[in-house]
Every structure is written in C-alpha cells, then in structure tokens.
mmCIF file of C-alpha atoms in Angstrom:
data_model
loop_
_atom_site.group_PDB
_atom_site.id
_atom_site.type_symbol
_atom_site.label_atom_id
_atom_site.label_comp_id
_atom_site.label_asym_id
_atom_site.label_seq_id
_atom_site.Cartn_x
_atom_site.Cartn_y
_atom_site.Cartn_z
ATOM 1 C CA ASP A 1 -53.405 -65.265 -20.870
ATOM 2 C CA ALA A 2 -51.282 -67.575 -23.703
ATOM 3 C CA GLY A 3 -50.149 -69.811 -20.090
ATOM 4 C CA ILE A 4 -46.269 -68.591 -20.596
ATOM 5 C CA THR A 5 -44.167 -68.010 -17.341
ATOM 6 C CA GLN A 6 -40.445 -67.129 -17.038
ATOM 7 C CA SER A 7 -37.717 -67.904 -14.271
ATOM 8 C CA PRO A 8 -35.956 -66.047 -13.003
ATOM 9 C CA ARG A 9 -37.812 -62.903 -12.568
ATOM 10 C CA HIS A 10 -35.387 -61.198 -11.396
ATOM 11 C CA LYS A 11 -31.265 -62.252 -12.462
ATOM 12 C CA VAL A 12 -27.600 -60.297 -11.008
ATOM 13 C CA THR A 13 -24.876 -62.096 -12.254
ATOM 14 C CA GLU A 14 -21.348 -62.014 -12.401
ATOM 15 C CA THR A 15 -19.443 -60.785 -15.486
ATOM 16 C CA GLY A 16 -18.089 -64.392 -17.477
ATOM 17 C CA THR A 17 -20.429 -66.516 -15.318
ATOM 18 C CA PRO A 18 -23.174 -68.716 -17.195
ATOM 19 C CA VAL A 19 -26.565 -68.103 -16.950
ATOM 20 C CA THR A 20 -30.327 -70.098 -18.167
ATOM 21 C CA LEU A 21 -33.408 -68.216 -18.702
ATOM 22 C CA ARG A 22 -35.766 -70.421 -19.116
ATOM 23 C CA CYS A 23 -39.380 -70.033 -20.629
ATOM 24 C CA HIS A 24 -41.973 -72.487 -19.790
ATOM 25 C CA GLN A 25 -45.918 -72.854 -21.923
ATOM 26 C CA THR A 26 -48.984 -75.123 -21.312
ATOM 27 C CA GLU A 27 -50.483 -75.239 -24.590
ATOM 28 C CA ASN A 28 -48.160 -76.799 -26.851
ATOM 29 C CA HIS A 29 -47.296 -74.745 -29.487
ATOM 30 C CA ARG A 30 -44.680 -76.215 -31.901
ATOM 31 C CA TYR A 31 -42.888 -71.968 -32.009
ATOM 32 C CA MET A 32 -41.312 -70.047 -29.168
ATOM 33 C CA TYR A 33 -38.836 -67.245 -28.816
ATOM 34 C CA TRP A 34 -36.371 -65.261 -27.068
ATOM 35 C CA TYR A 35 -36.101 -60.983 -27.542
ATOM 36 C CA ARG A 36 -33.711 -59.219 -26.042
ATOM 37 C CA GLN A 37 -35.329 -55.283 -24.781
ATOM 38 C CA ASP A 38 -32.949 -52.563 -24.250
ATOM 39 C CA PRO A 39 -34.097 -48.290 -24.568
ATOM 40 C CA GLY A 40 -33.793 -47.247 -27.810
ATOM 41 C CA HIS A 41 -33.574 -51.117 -29.837
ATOM 42 C CA GLY A 42 -37.949 -52.329 -29.246
ATOM 43 C CA LEU A 43 -37.404 -55.864 -29.159
ATOM 44 C CA ARG A 44 -34.721 -57.888 -31.128
ATOM 45 C CA LEU A 45 -35.039 -60.278 -32.253
ATOM 46 C CA ILE A 46 -32.276 -63.756 -30.313
ATOM 47 C CA HIS A 47 -32.797 -66.814 -31.536
ATOM 48 C CA TYR A 48 -36.497 -69.247 -32.173
ATOM 49 C CA SER A 49 -37.131 -72.919 -32.148
ATOM 50 C CA TYR A 50 -39.945 -74.087 -34.964
ATOM 51 C CA GLY A 51 -39.594 -77.229 -32.939
ATOM 52 C CA VAL A 52 -37.778 -79.869 -30.331
ATOM 53 C CA LYS A 53 -34.039 -79.175 -31.236
ATOM 54 C CA ASP A 54 -35.144 -77.252 -33.719
ATOM 55 C CA THR A 55 -33.571 -73.907 -34.007
ATOM 56 C CA ASP A 56 -32.372 -70.433 -35.853
ATOM 57 C CA LYS A 57 -30.348 -67.375 -34.459
ATOM 58 C CA GLY A 58 -31.486 -64.120 -34.713
ATOM 59 C CA GLU A 59 -30.528 -60.761 -35.418
ATOM 60 C CA VAL A 60 -28.460 -60.825 -32.066
ATOM 61 C CA SER A 61 -27.590 -63.891 -31.253
ATOM 62 C CA ASP A 62 -24.069 -63.914 -30.428
ATOM 63 C CA GLY A 63 -23.132 -64.836 -26.699
ATOM 64 C CA TYR A 64 -26.075 -66.390 -26.613
ATOM 65 C CA SER A 65 -27.446 -70.550 -26.758
ATOM 66 C CA VAL A 66 -30.557 -72.394 -26.811
ATOM 67 C CA SER A 67 -32.226 -75.783 -26.376
ATOM 68 C CA ARG A 68 -35.444 -76.702 -26.679
ATOM 69 C CA SER A 69 -35.601 -80.775 -25.157
ATOM 70 C CA LYS A 70 -39.355 -80.786 -24.891
ATOM 71 C CA THR A 71 -41.608 -79.287 -26.028
ATOM 72 C CA GLU A 72 -43.443 -76.541 -23.146
ATOM 73 C CA ASP A 73 -39.794 -75.944 -22.801
ATOM 74 C CA PHE A 74 -37.251 -72.692 -24.351
ATOM 75 C CA LEU A 75 -33.788 -72.074 -22.820
ATOM 76 C CA LEU A 76 -32.124 -69.669 -23.352
ATOM 77 C CA THR A 77 -28.005 -69.666 -21.954
ATOM 78 C CA LEU A 78 -25.287 -66.525 -21.802
ATOM 79 C CA GLU A 79 -21.874 -69.078 -21.881
ATOM 80 C CA SER A 80 -20.228 -66.123 -20.487
ATOM 81 C CA ALA A 81 -22.044 -63.400 -18.976
ATOM 82 C CA THR A 82 -21.159 -59.355 -19.989
ATOM 83 C CA SER A 83 -22.049 -56.266 -19.155
ATOM 84 C CA SER A 84 -23.466 -55.718 -22.788
ATOM 85 C CA GLN A 85 -26.291 -59.190 -22.565
ATOM 86 C CA THR A 86 -27.757 -56.363 -19.131
ATOM 87 C CA SER A 87 -31.176 -56.376 -20.554
ATOM 88 C CA VAL A 88 -34.727 -57.883 -20.373
ATOM 89 C CA TYR A 89 -35.714 -61.202 -22.122
ATOM 90 C CA PHE A 90 -39.216 -62.140 -22.919
ATOM 91 C CA CYS A 91 -40.017 -65.161 -24.421
ATOM 92 C CA ALA A 92 -42.915 -65.867 -26.674
ATOM 93 C CA ILE A 93 -45.552 -67.999 -28.814
ATOM 94 C CA ARG A 94 -46.567 -68.468 -32.212
ATOM 95 C CA GLU A 95 -50.717 -68.111 -32.679
ATOM 96 C CA GLU A 96 -51.387 -68.653 -36.183
ATOM 97 C CA TYR A 97 -50.660 -65.472 -36.920
ATOM 98 C CA GLU A 98 -50.254 -63.278 -33.282
ATOM 99 C CA GLN A 99 -47.396 -63.222 -31.420
ATOM 100 C CA TYR A 100 -47.497 -63.224 -27.504
ATOM 101 C CA PHE A 101 -45.688 -62.949 -24.371
ATOM 102 C CA GLY A 102 -43.964 -63.771 -21.382
ATOM 103 C CA PRO A 103 -43.937 -61.389 -18.400
ATOM 104 C CA GLY A 104 -39.593 -60.677 -19.146
ATOM 105 C CA THR A 105 -36.699 -61.577 -16.573
ATOM 106 C CA ARG A 106 -34.652 -58.628 -16.278
ATOM 107 C CA LEU A 107 -31.170 -59.607 -16.377
ATOM 108 C CA THR A 108 -28.191 -57.037 -14.705
ATOM 109 C CA VAL A 109 -24.900 -58.650 -14.905
ATOM 110 C CA THR A 110 -22.518 -56.185 -13.059
ATOM 111 C CA GLY B 1 -34.611 -57.001 -44.982
ATOM 112 C CA ASN B 2 -38.158 -55.749 -43.380
ATOM 113 C CA SER B 3 -38.275 -52.273 -40.996
ATOM 114 C CA VAL B 4 -40.264 -50.406 -39.328
ATOM 115 C CA THR B 5 -40.062 -46.885 -38.397
ATOM 116 C CA GLN B 6 -42.267 -46.019 -34.923
ATOM 117 C CA MET B 7 -42.222 -41.911 -34.080
ATOM 118 C CA GLU B 8 -40.035 -40.667 -30.842
ATOM 119 C CA GLY B 9 -41.135 -40.481 -28.158
ATOM 120 C CA PRO B 10 -42.010 -39.865 -25.830
ATOM 121 C CA VAL B 11 -45.985 -38.297 -26.285
ATOM 122 C CA THR B 12 -47.340 -36.653 -23.805
ATOM 123 C CA LEU B 13 -51.068 -35.619 -23.814
ATOM 124 C CA SER B 14 -53.422 -34.846 -21.949
ATOM 125 C CA GLU B 15 -56.344 -36.792 -20.989
ATOM 126 C CA GLU B 16 -59.084 -37.176 -23.769
ATOM 127 C CA ALA B 17 -56.645 -35.473 -25.616
ATOM 128 C CA PHE B 18 -56.529 -36.626 -29.994
ATOM 129 C CA LEU B 19 -53.510 -39.478 -29.931
ATOM 130 C CA THR B 20 -51.479 -40.664 -33.558
ATOM 131 C CA ILE B 21 -48.502 -42.427 -33.063
ATOM 132 C CA ASN B 22 -47.417 -42.350 -36.795
ATOM 133 C CA CYS B 23 -45.438 -46.180 -38.190
ATOM 134 C CA THR B 24 -43.660 -46.595 -41.170
ATOM 135 C CA TYR B 25 -42.739 -50.366 -42.797
ATOM 136 C CA THR B 26 -40.181 -51.367 -45.294
ATOM 137 C CA ALA B 27 -40.924 -54.660 -46.772
ATOM 138 C CA THR B 28 -40.928 -57.538 -48.670
ATOM 139 C CA GLY B 29 -45.018 -58.823 -50.042
ATOM 140 C CA TYR B 30 -47.348 -58.821 -48.117
ATOM 141 C CA PRO B 31 -46.880 -58.112 -44.861
ATOM 142 C CA SER B 32 -48.951 -58.088 -41.173
ATOM 143 C CA LEU B 33 -49.148 -56.105 -39.346
ATOM 144 C CA PHE B 34 -48.972 -55.688 -35.133
ATOM 145 C CA TRP B 35 -49.566 -52.338 -32.619
ATOM 146 C CA TYR B 36 -48.415 -53.855 -29.169
ATOM 147 C CA VAL B 37 -49.406 -51.600 -25.972
ATOM 148 C CA GLN B 38 -46.562 -52.441 -22.983
ATOM 149 C CA TYR B 39 -47.872 -50.887 -19.013
ATOM 150 C CA PRO B 40 -44.709 -50.364 -16.695
ATOM 151 C CA GLY B 41 -43.205 -53.107 -15.038
ATOM 152 C CA GLU B 42 -46.009 -55.671 -17.670
ATOM 153 C CA GLY B 43 -45.503 -57.443 -21.056
ATOM 154 C CA LEU B 44 -46.051 -56.854 -24.478
ATOM 155 C CA GLN B 45 -49.447 -57.335 -25.221
ATOM 156 C CA LEU B 46 -50.865 -57.396 -28.495
ATOM 157 C CA LEU B 47 -53.160 -54.356 -29.478
ATOM 158 C CA LEU B 48 -54.202 -54.712 -32.449
ATOM 159 C CA LYS B 49 -52.953 -56.346 -36.877
ATOM 160 C CA ALA B 50 -54.238 -56.291 -40.212
ATOM 161 C CA THR B 51 -53.724 -59.015 -42.330
ATOM 162 C CA LYS B 52 -54.189 -57.430 -45.569
ATOM 163 C CA ALA B 53 -54.036 -54.057 -47.538
ATOM 164 C CA ASP B 54 -57.179 -51.389 -45.979
ATOM 165 C CA ASP B 55 -58.369 -53.219 -43.092
ATOM 166 C CA LYS B 56 -58.765 -51.596 -39.319
ATOM 167 C CA GLY B 57 -57.674 -53.692 -36.911
ATOM 168 C CA SER B 58 -59.016 -51.602 -33.553
ATOM 169 C CA ASN B 59 -59.169 -52.447 -29.972
ATOM 170 C CA LYS B 60 -59.537 -50.645 -26.524
ATOM 171 C CA GLY B 61 -61.189 -47.811 -29.142
ATOM 172 C CA PHE B 62 -57.184 -47.461 -30.605
ATOM 173 C CA GLU B 63 -58.045 -47.976 -34.818
ATOM 174 C CA ALA B 64 -55.237 -48.838 -36.967
ATOM 175 C CA THR B 65 -55.323 -49.184 -40.933
ATOM 176 C CA TYR B 66 -53.257 -51.048 -43.302
ATOM 177 C CA ARG B 67 -52.459 -48.436 -45.941
ATOM 178 C CA LYS B 68 -50.422 -50.158 -48.486
ATOM 179 C CA GLU B 69 -50.091 -47.050 -50.890
ATOM 180 C CA THR B 70 -48.119 -45.123 -47.589
ATOM 181 C CA THR B 71 -46.756 -48.398 -45.915
ATOM 182 C CA SER B 72 -48.180 -46.780 -42.849
ATOM 183 C CA PHE B 73 -50.015 -47.879 -39.834
ATOM 184 C CA HIS B 74 -50.350 -45.060 -38.013
ATOM 185 C CA LEU B 75 -52.289 -46.004 -34.603
ATOM 186 C CA GLU B 76 -55.512 -43.824 -32.957
ATOM 187 C CA LYS B 77 -57.231 -43.244 -30.649
ATOM 188 C CA GLY B 78 -59.877 -40.482 -30.444
ATOM 189 C CA SER B 79 -60.204 -39.091 -26.726
ATOM 190 C CA VAL B 80 -57.084 -40.956 -24.582
ATOM 191 C CA GLN B 81 -57.010 -42.134 -20.608
ATOM 192 C CA VAL B 82 -54.421 -41.947 -18.256
ATOM 193 C CA SER B 83 -54.860 -45.663 -18.488
ATOM 194 C CA ASP B 84 -53.005 -46.179 -21.584
ATOM 195 C CA SER B 85 -50.009 -44.125 -20.042
ATOM 196 C CA ALA B 86 -47.740 -47.205 -21.873
ATOM 197 C CA VAL B 87 -45.244 -47.889 -24.744
ATOM 198 C CA TYR B 88 -46.788 -49.313 -27.738
ATOM 199 C CA PHE B 89 -44.706 -50.974 -29.622
ATOM 200 C CA CYS B 90 -45.346 -50.935 -34.289
ATOM 201 C CA ALA B 91 -44.148 -54.922 -35.772
ATOM 202 C CA LEU B 92 -44.883 -56.344 -38.790
ATOM 203 C CA LEU B 93 -44.555 -60.543 -39.709
ATOM 204 C CA GLY B 94 -43.026 -60.095 -43.169
ATOM 205 C CA GLY B 95 -43.982 -64.065 -45.583
ATOM 206 C CA GLY B 96 -42.590 -67.252 -45.758
ATOM 207 C CA SER B 97 -40.188 -64.992 -42.289
ATOM 208 C CA ASN B 98 -41.008 -68.683 -40.078
ATOM 209 C CA TYR B 99 -42.958 -66.305 -38.035
ATOM 210 C CA LYS B 100 -40.388 -63.792 -37.382
ATOM 211 C CA LEU B 101 -41.850 -59.960 -35.801
ATOM 212 C CA THR B 102 -40.125 -56.793 -36.436
ATOM 213 C CA PHE B 103 -40.532 -54.637 -34.117
ATOM 214 C CA GLY B 104 -40.096 -50.322 -34.293
ATOM 215 C CA LYS B 105 -38.105 -48.952 -31.339
ATOM 216 C CA GLY B 106 -40.932 -48.669 -29.458
ATOM 217 C CA THR B 107 -42.770 -45.004 -28.393
ATOM 218 C CA LEU B 108 -43.493 -43.547 -24.841
ATOM 219 C CA LEU B 109 -47.525 -42.505 -23.995
ATOM 220 C CA THR B 110 -47.987 -40.750 -21.139
ATOM 221 C CA VAL B 111 -51.623 -39.429 -20.151
ATOM 222 C CA ASN B 112 -51.649 -36.675 -17.527
ATOM 223 C CA PRO B 113 -54.956 -35.906 -15.928
#
C-alpha cells in the first residue's frame, strides 16, 4: 500500500461545469501522475508533477490543468467538463523505477 | 516515441491452462518493462518487472523475460486460476523520460472453473 487516496471515488457532473479531482499521498513522494483509463486505450498520461509547483503535460493534457501546492496533494481540474472526459482517472506515485496507483475516480459527464 | 503493443483480448481459459499474453515494444535506449494487473473495480497493481535485457521478472507464478533481440516481454503462467481473472497491462519506462510510463491497451483474461 503506497498510501494513495483519491477523492471523490465517483462523480457525475454536467457538461460545462468545473470539476476537481484530488490525489493525496502520505509518504512524501516527489513524483505524482494523473492518468485516464478508457476502453481500447489503456492508460494515458494527462499531467505529472516532479515537485511542489513543478508540473508538466502528458500525452492527453488538453482540457485539463493541475496544481501541486504541497507535496502530499496533486489536484486535477477540468475547467469545463465535456462528455469526452467521461473516464476513470488514476493517480500514481513513483518509488524508484516503479509506479503505484490509487484506487481511481470514476467520472461521468452528462 | 515509445510504444507498447500487446495482444488483444479477451482471452478465455479454463482453470489450470497455460497462459501467454504477448507484449512487444518500441523504445529508444534501454527501457525498463513492467506488467500490471487490474482486478475488477480496483486500481492497477504492479505484477512484475525487468530492468535490463535477459532479466526475468516473476511473481505469483507469473513470469516474463526481457528479450531485447525481439523487443518483447511476454507474460506467462503455467497454470491459471479463477482468481487470475483480470485485465493485464504491459508498460515501459523509457530513459530520461521523467519516469513516465507508456502502457499497452490491456488484455482481459477470464478463467473459467
């Protein structure tokens, strides 16, 4: 258990509304990641962080922003949710060469 | 860029059958390779890894060997159980990549009693 929690675990929201997902870790890991999982696509990296206030884009970053104001929290924001952002979102931390994943957040945009 | 191709599922086997899930990759340099498993309704768990050519990763009866000459990392298990039913993901970690993983699309395995 890498001490990763995600909140909320489930969310239904309407198109055009802002949504923020939270990833929280308790073990002071420097690197944190946000992925989305969709059928037929596996997991794709949205954004990642390599330290407080240090973030960079992944392969599917359009429509998403992130913030990391303290080591333990990494926030993913959908400024204006669209139906194409319906997905399961996973947070991960890096420990040496390995990544460990949180339990996921299922987001439905109607 | 880096990419991972794994066999498409779903794969359906009877208990005690032999399992192979193929995975090939494209990467610059010398990547590390991983298999992750996702049980229904859960997040991904690291199953095994190999960090250099000819390394064999193993865990819970599963094995995979890093073959640089064929750019492959096939997952095998000699005798599957119903409890192995899950989605399996092959992934690679390229050098100098800020430790970003590249995943295959996943293979759904169902094991019937």
